Backbone as JSON, one array per atom type, in Angstrom:
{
  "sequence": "XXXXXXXXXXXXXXXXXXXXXXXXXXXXXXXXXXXXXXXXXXXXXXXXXXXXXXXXXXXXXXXXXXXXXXXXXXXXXXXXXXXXXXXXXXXXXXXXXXXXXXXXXXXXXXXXXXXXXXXXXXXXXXXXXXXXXX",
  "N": [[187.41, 103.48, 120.79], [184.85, 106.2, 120.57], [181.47, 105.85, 120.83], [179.45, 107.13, 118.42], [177.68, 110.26, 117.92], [174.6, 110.86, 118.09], [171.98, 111.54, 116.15], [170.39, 114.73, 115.84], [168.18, 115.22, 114.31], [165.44, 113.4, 113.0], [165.62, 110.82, 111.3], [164.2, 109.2, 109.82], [162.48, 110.32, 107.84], [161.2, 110.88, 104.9], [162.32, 109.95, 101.68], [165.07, 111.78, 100.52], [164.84, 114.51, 101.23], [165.49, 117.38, 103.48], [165.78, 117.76, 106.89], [164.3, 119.59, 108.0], [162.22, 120.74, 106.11], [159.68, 121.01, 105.87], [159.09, 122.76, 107.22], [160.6, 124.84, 106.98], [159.5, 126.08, 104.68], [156.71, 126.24, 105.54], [155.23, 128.71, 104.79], [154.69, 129.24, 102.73], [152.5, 127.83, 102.44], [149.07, 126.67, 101.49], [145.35, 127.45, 101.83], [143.28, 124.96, 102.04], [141.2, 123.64, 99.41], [137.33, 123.54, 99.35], [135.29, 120.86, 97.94], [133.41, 121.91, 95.88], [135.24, 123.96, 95.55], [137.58, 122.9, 94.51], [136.79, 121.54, 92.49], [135.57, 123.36, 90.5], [137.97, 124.85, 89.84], [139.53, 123.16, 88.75], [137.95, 122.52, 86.23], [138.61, 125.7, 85.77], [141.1, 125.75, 85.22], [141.24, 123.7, 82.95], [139.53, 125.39, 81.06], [141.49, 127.79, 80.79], [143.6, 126.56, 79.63], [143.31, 125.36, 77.25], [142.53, 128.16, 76.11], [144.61, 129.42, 76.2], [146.17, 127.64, 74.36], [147.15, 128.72, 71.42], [148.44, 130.55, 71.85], [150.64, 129.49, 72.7], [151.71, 127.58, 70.92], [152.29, 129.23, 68.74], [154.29, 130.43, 69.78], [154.27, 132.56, 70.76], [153.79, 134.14, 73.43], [153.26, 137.07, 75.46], [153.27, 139.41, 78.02], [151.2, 140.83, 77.75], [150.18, 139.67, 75.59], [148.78, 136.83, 76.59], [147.8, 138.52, 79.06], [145.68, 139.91, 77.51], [144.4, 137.78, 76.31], [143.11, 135.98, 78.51], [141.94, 137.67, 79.47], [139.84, 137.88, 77.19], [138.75, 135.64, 77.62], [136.97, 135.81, 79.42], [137.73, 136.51, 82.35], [138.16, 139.54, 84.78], [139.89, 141.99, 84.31], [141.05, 143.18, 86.39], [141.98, 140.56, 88.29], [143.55, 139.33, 87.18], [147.01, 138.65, 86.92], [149.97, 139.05, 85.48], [153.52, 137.81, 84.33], [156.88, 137.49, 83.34], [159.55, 135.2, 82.88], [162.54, 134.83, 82.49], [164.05, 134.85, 79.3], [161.8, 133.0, 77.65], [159.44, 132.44, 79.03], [156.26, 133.37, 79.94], [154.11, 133.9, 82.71], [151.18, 133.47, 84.71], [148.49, 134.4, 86.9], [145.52, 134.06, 88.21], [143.28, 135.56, 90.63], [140.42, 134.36, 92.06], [138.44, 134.78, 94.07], [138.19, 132.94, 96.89], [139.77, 131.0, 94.78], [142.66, 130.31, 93.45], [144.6, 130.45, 89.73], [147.4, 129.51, 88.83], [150.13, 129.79, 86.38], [151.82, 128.43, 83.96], [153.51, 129.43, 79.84], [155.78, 128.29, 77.54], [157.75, 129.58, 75.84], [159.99, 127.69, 74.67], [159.27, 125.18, 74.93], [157.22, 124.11, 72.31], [153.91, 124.93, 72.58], [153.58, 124.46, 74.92], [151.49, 124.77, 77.64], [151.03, 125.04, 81.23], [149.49, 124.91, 84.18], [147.56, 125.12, 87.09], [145.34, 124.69, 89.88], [144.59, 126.3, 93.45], [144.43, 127.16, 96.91], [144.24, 130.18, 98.62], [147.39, 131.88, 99.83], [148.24, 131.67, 102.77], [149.85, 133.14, 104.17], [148.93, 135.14, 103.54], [149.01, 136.74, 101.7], [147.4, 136.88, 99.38], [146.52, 135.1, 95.84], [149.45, 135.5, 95.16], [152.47, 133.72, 95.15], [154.2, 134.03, 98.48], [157.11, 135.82, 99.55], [160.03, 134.53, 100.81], [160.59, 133.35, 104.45], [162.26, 131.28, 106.99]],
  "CA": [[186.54, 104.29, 119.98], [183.94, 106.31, 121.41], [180.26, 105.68, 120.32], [178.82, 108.41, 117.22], [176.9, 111.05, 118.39], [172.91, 110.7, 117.97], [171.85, 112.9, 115.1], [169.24, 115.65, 116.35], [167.27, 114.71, 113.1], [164.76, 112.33, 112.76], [166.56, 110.11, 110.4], [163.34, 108.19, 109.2], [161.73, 111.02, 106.92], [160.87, 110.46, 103.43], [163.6, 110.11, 101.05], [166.54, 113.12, 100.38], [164.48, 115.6, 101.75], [165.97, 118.19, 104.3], [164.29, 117.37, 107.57], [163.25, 120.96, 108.05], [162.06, 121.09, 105.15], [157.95, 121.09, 105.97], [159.13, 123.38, 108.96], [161.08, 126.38, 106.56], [158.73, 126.23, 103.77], [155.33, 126.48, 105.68], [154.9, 130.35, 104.66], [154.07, 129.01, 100.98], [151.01, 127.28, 102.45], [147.87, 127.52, 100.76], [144.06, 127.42, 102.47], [142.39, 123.87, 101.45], [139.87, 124.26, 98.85], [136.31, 122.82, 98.84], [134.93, 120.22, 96.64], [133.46, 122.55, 94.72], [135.86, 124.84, 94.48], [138.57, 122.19, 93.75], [136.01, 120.86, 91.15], [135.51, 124.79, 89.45], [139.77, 125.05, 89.7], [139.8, 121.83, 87.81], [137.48, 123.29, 85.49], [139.27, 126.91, 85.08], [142.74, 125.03, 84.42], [141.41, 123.44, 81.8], [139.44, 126.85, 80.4], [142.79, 128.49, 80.2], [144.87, 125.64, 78.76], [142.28, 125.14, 76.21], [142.28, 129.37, 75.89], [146.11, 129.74, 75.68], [146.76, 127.13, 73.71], [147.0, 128.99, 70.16], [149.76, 131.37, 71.66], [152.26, 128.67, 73.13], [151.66, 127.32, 69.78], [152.83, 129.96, 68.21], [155.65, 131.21, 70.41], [154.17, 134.6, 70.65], [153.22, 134.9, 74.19], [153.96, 138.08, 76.37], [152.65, 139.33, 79.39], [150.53, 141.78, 76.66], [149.01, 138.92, 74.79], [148.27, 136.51, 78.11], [146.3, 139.45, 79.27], [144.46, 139.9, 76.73], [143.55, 136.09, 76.06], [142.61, 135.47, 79.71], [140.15, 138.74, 79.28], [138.91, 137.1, 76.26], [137.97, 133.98, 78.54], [136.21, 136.36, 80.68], [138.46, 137.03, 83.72], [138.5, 140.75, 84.87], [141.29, 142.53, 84.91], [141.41, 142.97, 88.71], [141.86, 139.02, 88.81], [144.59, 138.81, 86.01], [148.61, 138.81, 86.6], [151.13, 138.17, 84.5], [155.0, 138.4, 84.87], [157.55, 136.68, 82.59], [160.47, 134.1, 83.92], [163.76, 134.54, 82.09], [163.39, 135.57, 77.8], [161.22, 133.07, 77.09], [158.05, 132.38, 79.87], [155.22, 133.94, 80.41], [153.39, 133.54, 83.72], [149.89, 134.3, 84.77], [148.15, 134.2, 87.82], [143.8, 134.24, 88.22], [142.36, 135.32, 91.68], [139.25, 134.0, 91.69], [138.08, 134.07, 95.55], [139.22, 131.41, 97.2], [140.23, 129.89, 94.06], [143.41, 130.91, 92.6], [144.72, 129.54, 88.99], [148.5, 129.88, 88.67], [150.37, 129.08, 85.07], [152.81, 129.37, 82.47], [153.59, 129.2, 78.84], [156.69, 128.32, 77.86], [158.22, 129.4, 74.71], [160.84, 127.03, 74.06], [158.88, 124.02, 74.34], [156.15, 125.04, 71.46], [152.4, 124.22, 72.85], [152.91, 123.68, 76.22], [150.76, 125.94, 78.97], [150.92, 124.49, 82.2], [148.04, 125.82, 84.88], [147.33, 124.94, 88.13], [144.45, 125.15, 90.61], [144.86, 125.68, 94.44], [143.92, 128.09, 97.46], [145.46, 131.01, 98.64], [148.3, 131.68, 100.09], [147.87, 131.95, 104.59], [150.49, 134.26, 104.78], [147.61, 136.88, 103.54], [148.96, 137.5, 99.94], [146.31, 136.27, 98.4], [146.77, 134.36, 95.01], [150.69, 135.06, 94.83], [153.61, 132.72, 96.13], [154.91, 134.44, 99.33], [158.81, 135.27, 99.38], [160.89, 134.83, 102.62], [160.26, 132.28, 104.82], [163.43, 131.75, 107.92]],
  "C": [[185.3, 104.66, 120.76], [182.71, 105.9, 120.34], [179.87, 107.05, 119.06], [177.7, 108.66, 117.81], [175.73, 110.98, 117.71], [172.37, 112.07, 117.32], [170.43, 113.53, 115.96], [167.89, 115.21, 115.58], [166.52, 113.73, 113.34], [164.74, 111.97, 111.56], [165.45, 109.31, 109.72], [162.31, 109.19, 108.41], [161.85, 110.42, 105.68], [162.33, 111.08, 102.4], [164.63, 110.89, 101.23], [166.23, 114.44, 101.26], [165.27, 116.45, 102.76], [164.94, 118.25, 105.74], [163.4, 118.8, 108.05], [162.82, 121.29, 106.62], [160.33, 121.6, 104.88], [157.93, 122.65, 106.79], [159.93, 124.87, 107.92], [160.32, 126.71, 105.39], [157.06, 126.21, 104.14], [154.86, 127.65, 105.58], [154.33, 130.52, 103.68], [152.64, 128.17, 101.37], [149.87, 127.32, 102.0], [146.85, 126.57, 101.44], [143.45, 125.22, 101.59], [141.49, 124.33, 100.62], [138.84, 123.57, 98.94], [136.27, 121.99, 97.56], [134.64, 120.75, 95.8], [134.12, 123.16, 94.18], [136.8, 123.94, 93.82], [137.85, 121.86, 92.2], [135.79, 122.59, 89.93], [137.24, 124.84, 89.1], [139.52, 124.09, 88.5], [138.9, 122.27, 86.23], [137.85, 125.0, 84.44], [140.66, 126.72, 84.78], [142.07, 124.77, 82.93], [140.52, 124.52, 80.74], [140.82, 127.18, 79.73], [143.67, 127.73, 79.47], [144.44, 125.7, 77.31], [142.45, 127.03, 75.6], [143.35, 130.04, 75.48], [147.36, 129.18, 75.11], [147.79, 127.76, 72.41], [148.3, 130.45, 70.73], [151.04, 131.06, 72.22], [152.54, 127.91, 71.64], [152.78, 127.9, 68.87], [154.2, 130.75, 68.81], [155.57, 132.41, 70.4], [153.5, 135.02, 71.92], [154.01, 136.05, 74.82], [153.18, 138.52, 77.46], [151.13, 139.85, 78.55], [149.27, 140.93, 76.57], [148.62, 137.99, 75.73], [147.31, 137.04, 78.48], [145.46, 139.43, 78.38], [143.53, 138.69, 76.06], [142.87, 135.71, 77.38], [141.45, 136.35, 79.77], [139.61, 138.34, 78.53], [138.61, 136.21, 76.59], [137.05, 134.46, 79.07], [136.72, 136.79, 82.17], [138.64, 138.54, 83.89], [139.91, 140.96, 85.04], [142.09, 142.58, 85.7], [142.26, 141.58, 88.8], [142.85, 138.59, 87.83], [146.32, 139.71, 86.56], [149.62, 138.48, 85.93], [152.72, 138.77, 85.03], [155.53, 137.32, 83.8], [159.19, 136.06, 83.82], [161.32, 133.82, 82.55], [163.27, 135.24, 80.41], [162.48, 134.41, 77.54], [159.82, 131.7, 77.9], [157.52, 133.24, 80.2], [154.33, 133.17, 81.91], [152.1, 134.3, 83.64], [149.54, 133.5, 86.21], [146.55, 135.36, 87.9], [143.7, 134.27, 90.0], [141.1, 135.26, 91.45], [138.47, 134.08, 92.91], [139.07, 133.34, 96.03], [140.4, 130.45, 96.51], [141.83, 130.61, 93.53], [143.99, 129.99, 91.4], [146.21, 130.15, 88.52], [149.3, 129.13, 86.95], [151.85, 129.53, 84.51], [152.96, 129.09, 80.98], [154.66, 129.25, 78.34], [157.1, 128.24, 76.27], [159.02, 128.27, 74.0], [160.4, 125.38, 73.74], [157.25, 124.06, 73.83], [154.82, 124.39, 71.95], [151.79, 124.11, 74.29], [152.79, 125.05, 77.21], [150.71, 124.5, 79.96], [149.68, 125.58, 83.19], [148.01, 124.53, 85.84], [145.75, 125.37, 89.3], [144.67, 125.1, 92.84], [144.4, 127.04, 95.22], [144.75, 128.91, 97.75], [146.17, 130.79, 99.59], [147.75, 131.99, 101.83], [148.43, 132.62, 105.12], [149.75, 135.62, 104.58], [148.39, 137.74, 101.85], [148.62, 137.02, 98.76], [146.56, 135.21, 97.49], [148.55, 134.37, 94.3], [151.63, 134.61, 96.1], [153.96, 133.57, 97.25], [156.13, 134.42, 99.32], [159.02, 135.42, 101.06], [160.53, 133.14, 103.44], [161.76, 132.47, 106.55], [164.4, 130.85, 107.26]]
}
C-alpha cells in the first residue's frame, strides 16, 4: 500500500467550513466602523426595530409602507432601500455615511424585524451586499 496523498488544505481550520472560504467570500467585506459609529449603528438598529415594529405586527409590510415608516423616523429618501425576499419579506437598507443599517421584516413570523449595523461594503457599493465574488 502506498502512503495517502497530503491534502493541499490546511486541515486544521475551524469546524465544516470550506477552507477557501475567507479567500472566495472576501468581496462581501465591509470597512471597520469606529466606536462611535458602531455605538450610533447600535443606536439606529434599535430606532428602526422600535419604528417598524407596529407593521411586522401586523403583517402589512411592503416595500411602500417600510419607506414610508423609515421617513417617518427621519431618514431621507436618498438613504432608504427597500426590496422584498420571496411573498412574504420586506428588506430595507439605511446609508448613513460610513454607517450602513441593513434589515428585514418578516411576515410569517408576526413581530419580528431584524436590523443590523455595519460598514460599507470595500468593493465600492456602498451600503449594498456585493454579488459575484470567483
Amino acid at each position: 500500500m502506498s502512503p495517502a496523498a497530503a491534502s493541499p488544505y490546511d486541515e486544521k481550520g475551524p469546524g465544516d467550513t470550506s477552507p477557501h472560504y475567507a479567500e472566495n467570500h472576501a468581496f462581501q467585506s465591509t470597512f471597520d466602523l469606529s466606536d462611535a459609529d458602531r455605538a450610533k449603528g447600535e443606536a439606529e438598529v434599535e430606532k428602526v426595530k422600535r419604528g417598524l415594529a407596529g407593521l411586522a405586527e401586523g403583517r402589512k409590510s411592503t416595500e411602500a409602507t417600510v419607506h414610508r415608516a423609515l421617513s417617518g423616523l427621519g431618514y431621507a429618501d436618498g438613504a432608504i432601500a427597500t426590496g422584498t425576499f420571496g411573498p412574504h419579506r420586506t428588506s430595507f437598507i439605511l446609508s448613513l455615511g460610513a454607517l450602513c443599517v441593513r434589515g428585514s421584516l418578516d411576515g410569517m413570523v408576526n413581530g419580528l424585524v431584524n436590523a443590523e449595523a455595519h460598514g460599507r461594503y470595500m468593493e465600492g457599493t456602498g451600503c449594498v451586499k456585493p454579488k459575484g465574488g470567483h
